[in-house]
Amino acid sequence: STNNFPEFTGRICPAPCEEACTVGLIGDSVSIKNIELSVVEKGWEEGWITPQIAAVKTGKRVAVVGSGPAGMAAAQQLARVGHEVVVFEKNDRIGGLMRYGIPNFKFDKSVIDRRMSQMRAEGVEFRVNSTVGDNVSASDLLNRFDAVILSGGSEKPRDLPVPGRELNGVHYAMDFLTKNTKRVLGDDIPEDEFISAAGKHVVVIGGGDTGSDCIGTSARHGAESVTQIEIMPKPEAVPNKLVTWPNWPMKLRTSTSQEEGCERDWEVSTKRFIGDADGNVQAVECVRVEWTQEDGQWKLNEIEGSEFELPAQLVTLAM
């Protein structure tokens, strides 16, 4: 009743609700995420989920800028109370990073299309290739609509400014993932723009979900090897829930992509990228680090003499 898209969250949410479940203090948490997904899929299967069309129209027009889950949820709620809603999306498909940033093997995009059909029936209009501030005037929106909702996400990635960052083959994770997903969805991505892991040693910098997506994508390309490095210490497999609950615990998590095959290493920092004469990355120089507390603050220290190299013809920055 409070989640517009349980079929989205039931697939890709990290489920902090399960970590905060009180049953988890004495055993396994209630599998809220899987229950949510099974209920909503049963609803679609049985035809229980239908367009909720407003009985009375307000005559008000609202523009929603950005079509990620926040923009889609706002648009659906506004349409259901009778407003005329137009969603503006700069990309050529609706869904934001949910569409392009998450690989299809993890989240099939027909799930988004199914929900869009319901929203169209409820009166939501979707306009793609519409960049507010570029081919769509911001002042024009304010003049033509009674309200404007800004629901754009942040697309500014965290860089790694070390020597060799400019080498060919060092990419932001989202560039790697987006181009791959567009090709999977049938777009014609030229070979000189596509980022392939085929036959390459791949190093993924960053231990979170985005890093896992890079691992799974590299495996499907046919990478020679995949290594994931993380600067933080290796967490415990089973945290002390009485200490961490109800907060999100730092514990060792293994994704399905990691299970498919990759080397994982912790407390590793990147010193520089090493390239060949043609400017292509060939290796990553790393150093082992340790974390110490000084006056209550965690401090990172490099371990002298612990430098090592990892072969890499493709590096993805997923920090």
Short mmCIF file of C-alpha atoms in Angstrom, two decimals:
data_model
loop_
_atom_site.label_atom_id
_atom_site.label_comp_id
_atom_site.label_asym_id
_atom_site.label_seq_id
_atom_site.Cartn_x
_atom_site.Cartn_y
_atom_site.Cartn_z
CA SER A 1 0.00 0.00 0.00
CA THR A 2 2.96 2.37 0.49
CA ASN A 3 5.29 1.13 -2.27
CA ASN A 4 4.45 2.06 -5.85
CA PHE A 5 6.81 -0.51 -7.34
CA PRO A 6 7.32 -3.60 -5.15
CA GLU A 7 8.37 -5.51 -8.27
CA PHE A 8 11.37 -3.14 -8.54
CA THR A 9 12.42 -3.16 -4.90
CA GLY A 10 11.67 -6.87 -4.58
CA ARG A 11 14.40 -7.47 -7.14
CA ILE A 12 17.09 -4.85 -6.54
CA CYS A 13 16.65 -3.27 -3.08
CA PRO A 14 19.42 -4.22 -0.61
CA ALA A 15 16.63 -4.79 1.96
CA PRO A 16 17.74 -2.82 5.03
CA CYS A 17 14.31 -3.68 6.45
CA GLU A 18 15.42 -7.29 6.84
CA GLU A 19 18.55 -6.26 8.75
CA ALA A 20 16.29 -4.27 11.12
CA CYS A 21 13.80 -7.13 11.57
CA THR A 22 13.55 -8.09 15.26
CA VAL A 23 13.40 -11.80 14.40
CA GLY A 24 16.95 -11.38 13.09
CA LEU A 25 18.16 -10.91 16.67
CA ILE A 26 17.57 -14.60 17.40
CA GLY A 27 17.91 -16.19 13.94
CA ASP A 28 17.11 -15.46 10.32
CA SER A 29 15.11 -12.35 9.53
CA VAL A 30 11.70 -12.47 7.88
CA SER A 31 12.40 -12.53 4.14
CA ILE A 32 10.47 -9.30 3.54
CA LYS A 33 11.99 -8.66 0.12
CA ASN A 34 11.07 -12.09 -1.31
CA ILE A 35 7.59 -11.96 0.22
CA GLU A 36 7.02 -8.54 -1.32
CA LEU A 37 8.15 -9.79 -4.74
CA SER A 38 6.05 -12.96 -4.65
CA VAL A 39 2.93 -11.03 -3.60
CA VAL A 40 3.25 -8.41 -6.35
CA GLU A 41 4.05 -10.97 -9.05
CA LYS A 42 0.99 -12.97 -8.00
CA GLY A 43 -0.98 -9.74 -8.36
CA TRP A 44 0.22 -9.22 -11.93
CA GLU A 45 -0.36 -12.88 -12.76
CA GLU A 46 -3.94 -12.86 -11.46
CA GLY A 47 -4.84 -9.50 -12.98
CA TRP A 48 -5.33 -7.81 -9.61
CA ILE A 49 -3.09 -4.87 -10.56
CA THR A 50 -5.06 -2.55 -12.82
CA PRO A 51 -4.88 1.15 -13.73
CA GLN A 52 -6.24 3.38 -10.93
CA ILE A 53 -7.78 6.13 -13.02
CA ALA A 54 -8.83 9.29 -11.19
CA ALA A 55 -12.62 9.77 -11.18
CA VAL A 56 -12.26 13.57 -11.17
CA LYS A 57 -9.60 15.61 -12.99
CA THR A 58 -8.20 18.68 -11.22
CA GLY A 59 -7.20 20.58 -14.35
CA LYS A 60 -3.72 21.04 -12.91
CA ARG A 61 -0.60 20.12 -14.93
CA VAL A 62 2.61 18.83 -13.35
CA ALA A 63 6.00 18.27 -15.00
CA VAL A 64 8.26 15.60 -13.53
CA VAL A 65 11.93 15.90 -14.50
CA GLY A 66 13.69 12.54 -14.35
CA SER A 67 12.18 9.08 -14.76
CA GLY A 68 14.01 6.99 -12.19
CA PRO A 69 11.98 5.29 -9.45
CA ALA A 70 11.47 8.60 -7.60
CA GLY A 71 10.14 10.40 -10.68
CA MET A 72 7.96 7.45 -11.69
CA ALA A 73 6.48 7.15 -8.18
CA ALA A 74 5.75 10.90 -8.00
CA ALA A 75 4.15 10.79 -11.44
CA GLN A 76 1.92 7.86 -10.56
CA GLN A 77 0.74 9.38 -7.28
CA LEU A 78 -0.05 12.73 -8.92
CA ALA A 79 -1.93 11.12 -11.82
CA ARG A 80 -4.05 9.07 -9.42
CA VAL A 81 -5.37 12.20 -7.69
CA GLY A 82 -6.40 13.70 -11.00
CA HIS A 83 -3.51 15.87 -12.18
CA GLU A 84 -2.21 15.83 -15.74
CA VAL A 85 1.39 14.58 -15.51
CA VAL A 86 4.21 14.71 -18.05
CA VAL A 87 7.52 12.97 -17.31
CA PHE A 88 10.64 14.35 -19.03
CA GLU A 89 13.62 11.99 -19.46
CA LYS A 90 16.91 12.95 -21.13
CA ASN A 91 17.72 9.37 -22.22
CA ASP A 92 15.95 7.46 -24.98
CA ARG A 93 14.15 5.11 -22.56
CA ILE A 94 12.29 5.60 -19.29
CA GLY A 95 13.74 4.33 -16.01
CA GLY A 96 16.88 6.38 -15.34
CA LEU A 97 19.83 4.44 -13.94
CA MET A 98 17.39 1.69 -13.04
CA ARG A 99 17.09 1.11 -16.81
CA TYR A 100 20.72 1.42 -17.85
CA GLY A 101 22.87 1.15 -14.72
CA ILE A 102 21.64 -2.29 -13.60
CA PRO A 103 22.48 -5.23 -15.89
CA ASN A 104 19.63 -7.19 -17.43
CA PHE A 105 20.78 -10.45 -15.85
CA LYS A 106 19.98 -8.83 -12.50
CA PHE A 107 16.89 -6.81 -13.45
CA ASP A 108 14.92 -7.54 -16.62
CA LYS A 109 13.70 -4.24 -18.06
CA SER A 110 10.34 -5.65 -19.18
CA VAL A 111 9.41 -5.16 -15.50
CA ILE A 112 9.68 -1.38 -16.01
CA ASP A 113 7.72 -1.51 -19.29
CA ARG A 114 4.88 -3.43 -17.64
CA ARG A 115 4.46 -0.73 -14.99
CA MET A 116 4.73 2.05 -17.59
CA SER A 117 1.72 0.57 -19.42
CA GLN A 118 -0.35 0.90 -16.25
CA MET A 119 0.85 4.48 -15.73
CA ARG A 120 -0.01 5.48 -19.31
CA ALA A 121 -3.53 4.17 -18.76
CA GLU A 122 -3.67 6.32 -15.61
CA GLY A 123 -2.86 9.38 -17.72
CA VAL A 124 0.91 9.78 -17.35
CA GLU A 125 2.68 11.00 -20.48
CA PHE A 126 6.34 10.03 -20.98
CA ARG A 127 8.67 12.16 -23.10
CA VAL A 128 12.14 10.77 -23.80
CA ASN A 129 15.18 12.51 -25.31
CA SER A 130 14.03 15.60 -23.39
CA THR A 131 16.82 17.34 -21.51
CA VAL A 132 15.58 20.20 -19.36
CA GLY A 133 18.00 23.08 -19.76
CA ASP A 134 18.96 21.94 -23.26
CA ASN A 135 16.26 20.99 -25.79
CA VAL A 136 13.54 21.64 -23.19
CA SER A 137 13.43 25.13 -21.67
CA ALA A 138 13.26 25.27 -17.87
CA SER A 139 11.40 28.60 -17.94
CA ASP A 140 8.97 27.12 -20.47
CA LEU A 141 8.16 24.33 -18.03
CA LEU A 142 7.41 26.86 -15.29
CA ASN A 143 5.11 28.77 -17.63
CA ARG A 144 3.25 25.75 -18.99
CA PHE A 145 2.87 23.71 -15.81
CA ASP A 146 1.33 24.48 -12.41
CA ALA A 147 4.18 22.65 -10.66
CA VAL A 148 7.54 21.11 -11.53
CA ILE A 149 9.11 18.22 -9.66
CA LEU A 150 12.88 17.73 -9.90
CA SER A 151 13.67 14.04 -9.45
CA GLY A 152 17.01 13.71 -11.19
CA GLY A 153 19.62 11.50 -9.59
CA SER A 154 23.29 12.28 -9.16
CA GLU A 155 25.43 11.01 -12.01
CA LYS A 156 28.71 12.44 -10.81
CA PRO A 157 30.98 9.43 -10.18
CA ARG A 158 33.82 9.32 -7.69
CA ASP A 159 37.13 9.53 -9.52
CA LEU A 160 40.48 8.01 -8.59
CA PRO A 161 43.07 10.71 -9.34
CA VAL A 162 46.25 8.62 -9.39
CA PRO A 163 49.03 8.51 -12.02
CA GLY A 164 47.90 6.74 -15.19
CA ARG A 165 44.23 7.62 -14.75
CA GLU A 166 44.16 8.90 -18.36
CA LEU A 167 45.16 5.53 -19.85
CA ASN A 168 42.84 3.76 -22.26
CA GLY A 169 40.93 1.00 -20.51
CA VAL A 170 40.31 2.84 -17.21
CA HIS A 171 36.57 3.58 -17.05
CA TYR A 172 33.87 4.64 -14.66
CA ALA A 173 31.71 1.63 -13.82
CA MET A 174 28.54 3.33 -15.02
CA ASP A 175 30.02 4.01 -18.48
CA PHE A 176 30.92 0.33 -18.75
CA LEU A 177 27.51 -0.88 -17.52
CA THR A 178 25.39 1.60 -19.50
CA LYS A 179 26.97 0.83 -22.86
CA ASN A 180 26.63 -2.89 -22.19
CA THR A 181 22.94 -2.62 -21.26
CA LYS A 182 22.17 -0.48 -24.32
CA ARG A 183 23.68 -3.14 -26.56
CA VAL A 184 21.75 -5.89 -24.75
CA LEU A 185 18.55 -3.87 -25.31
CA GLY A 186 19.28 -3.79 -29.05
CA ASP A 187 20.97 -0.41 -29.53
CA ASP A 188 23.75 -0.16 -32.10
CA ILE A 189 26.84 0.71 -30.05
CA PRO A 190 29.90 1.09 -32.33
CA GLU A 191 32.88 -1.09 -31.47
CA ASP A 192 35.10 1.93 -30.80
CA GLU A 193 32.58 3.13 -28.15
CA PHE A 194 31.71 -0.22 -26.61
CA ILE A 195 33.75 -1.28 -23.57
CA SER A 196 34.44 -5.01 -23.73
CA ALA A 197 36.05 -7.25 -21.12
CA ALA A 198 36.47 -10.15 -23.57
CA GLY A 199 39.81 -11.90 -23.12
CA LYS A 200 41.07 -9.25 -20.69
CA HIS A 201 42.30 -9.25 -17.13
CA VAL A 202 39.75 -7.04 -15.35
CA VAL A 203 40.25 -5.16 -12.08
CA VAL A 204 37.15 -3.80 -10.36
CA ILE A 205 37.90 -1.09 -7.78
CA GLY A 206 35.12 -0.94 -5.19
CA GLY A 207 33.40 -3.71 -3.26
CA GLY A 208 29.73 -2.75 -3.46
CA ASP A 209 26.76 -3.61 -5.69
CA THR A 210 28.04 -1.61 -8.65
CA GLY A 211 31.33 -3.48 -8.47
CA SER A 212 29.41 -6.77 -8.47
CA ASP A 213 27.53 -5.67 -11.58
CA CYS A 214 30.88 -5.05 -13.29
CA ILE A 215 32.03 -8.54 -12.28
CA GLY A 216 28.93 -10.25 -13.66
CA THR A 217 29.08 -8.24 -16.90
CA SER A 218 32.79 -9.01 -17.36
CA ALA A 219 32.12 -12.71 -16.86
CA ARG A 220 29.45 -12.61 -19.56
CA HIS A 221 31.86 -10.87 -21.95
CA GLY A 222 34.36 -13.69 -21.44
CA ALA A 223 37.03 -11.99 -19.32
CA GLU A 224 40.31 -13.81 -18.78
CA SER A 225 40.18 -13.00 -15.06
CA VAL A 226 38.32 -10.65 -12.71
CA THR A 227 39.76 -9.22 -9.50
CA GLN A 228 37.82 -6.97 -7.13
CA ILE A 229 39.69 -4.83 -4.63
CA GLU A 230 38.27 -2.93 -1.67
CA ILE A 231 40.05 -0.41 0.54
CA MET A 232 38.07 -1.30 3.68
CA PRO A 233 38.89 -4.30 5.92
CA LYS A 234 37.23 -7.64 5.21
CA PRO A 235 34.07 -7.63 7.34
CA GLU A 236 32.92 -10.42 9.62
CA ALA A 237 30.68 -13.08 8.07
CA VAL A 238 28.34 -12.89 11.08
CA PRO A 239 28.14 -9.50 12.83
CA ASN A 240 27.11 -9.01 16.45
CA LYS A 241 23.51 -8.00 15.85
CA LEU A 242 23.02 -6.89 19.45
CA VAL A 243 25.60 -4.20 18.74
CA THR A 244 24.61 -3.19 15.21
CA TRP A 245 20.82 -3.67 15.22
CA PRO A 246 18.72 -2.01 13.80
CA ASN A 247 21.38 -0.31 11.69
CA TRP A 248 22.83 -1.69 8.47
CA PRO A 249 25.60 -4.06 9.60
CA MET A 250 28.99 -4.31 7.97
CA LYS A 251 29.14 -8.00 7.15
CA LEU A 252 30.65 -10.12 4.42
CA ARG A 253 28.17 -10.26 1.55
CA THR A 254 28.66 -12.38 -1.55
CA SER A 255 26.63 -11.53 -4.64
CA THR A 256 25.62 -14.00 -7.34
CA SER A 257 28.10 -12.27 -9.67
CA GLN A 258 30.93 -12.87 -7.19
CA GLU A 259 29.85 -16.50 -6.89
CA GLU A 260 30.26 -16.84 -10.66
CA GLY A 261 33.98 -16.35 -10.23
CA CYS A 262 36.32 -13.56 -9.19
CA GLU A 263 39.20 -12.92 -6.83
CA ARG A 264 38.37 -10.58 -3.94
CA ASP A 265 40.94 -8.68 -1.88
CA TRP A 266 40.50 -6.26 1.02
CA GLU A 267 42.56 -3.43 2.55
CA VAL A 268 44.09 -2.64 -0.83
CA SER A 269 44.73 0.87 -2.15
CA THR A 270 45.52 1.82 -5.75
CA LYS A 271 48.82 3.65 -6.25
CA ARG A 272 48.90 4.02 -10.04
CA PHE A 273 47.86 2.57 -13.38
CA ILE A 274 50.64 1.25 -15.60
CA GLY A 275 50.34 1.46 -19.38
CA ASP A 276 52.11 0.35 -22.53
CA ALA A 277 53.71 2.53 -25.21
CA ASP A 278 50.34 2.99 -26.93
CA GLY A 279 48.68 4.39 -23.81
CA ASN A 280 46.67 1.29 -22.92
CA VAL A 281 46.43 0.16 -19.31
CA GLN A 282 48.28 -3.08 -18.58
CA ALA A 283 48.50 -3.28 -14.80
CA VAL A 284 47.42 -1.73 -11.52
CA GLU A 285 50.03 -1.01 -8.86
CA CYS A 286 48.53 -1.56 -5.43
CA VAL A 287 49.62 -1.36 -1.82
CA ARG A 288 48.23 -3.01 1.27
CA VAL A 289 46.86 -0.74 3.98
CA GLU A 290 45.86 -0.97 7.60
CA TRP A 291 43.30 0.99 9.59
CA THR A 292 44.12 2.36 13.03
CA GLN A 293 42.21 4.54 15.45
CA GLU A 294 43.74 7.78 16.70
CA ASP A 295 41.71 9.94 19.09
CA GLY A 296 38.55 8.13 18.02
CA GLN A 297 39.20 8.74 14.29
CA TRP A 298 39.98 5.97 11.84
CA LYS A 299 43.23 6.54 9.97
CA LEU A 300 44.51 4.78 6.85
CA ASN A 301 48.18 3.77 6.74
CA GLU A 302 50.07 2.13 3.90
CA ILE A 303 52.08 -0.95 4.87
CA GLU A 304 55.69 -0.38 3.86
CA GLY A 305 57.05 -2.85 1.34
CA SER A 306 53.62 -4.36 0.55
CA GLU A 307 53.32 -3.04 -3.01
CA PHE A 308 52.17 -5.47 -5.70
CA GLU A 309 50.81 -5.40 -9.25
CA LEU A 310 47.68 -6.83 -10.79
CA PRO A 311 47.50 -7.42 -14.56
CA ALA A 312 44.70 -5.33 -16.06
CA GLN A 313 43.63 -4.43 -19.57
CA LEU A 314 40.31 -3.11 -18.20
CA VAL A 315 39.75 -1.25 -14.94
CA THR A 316 36.32 -0.16 -13.71
CA LEU A 317 35.98 2.49 -11.01
CA ALA A 318 33.04 1.47 -8.81
CA MET A 319 33.77 3.34 -5.60
#
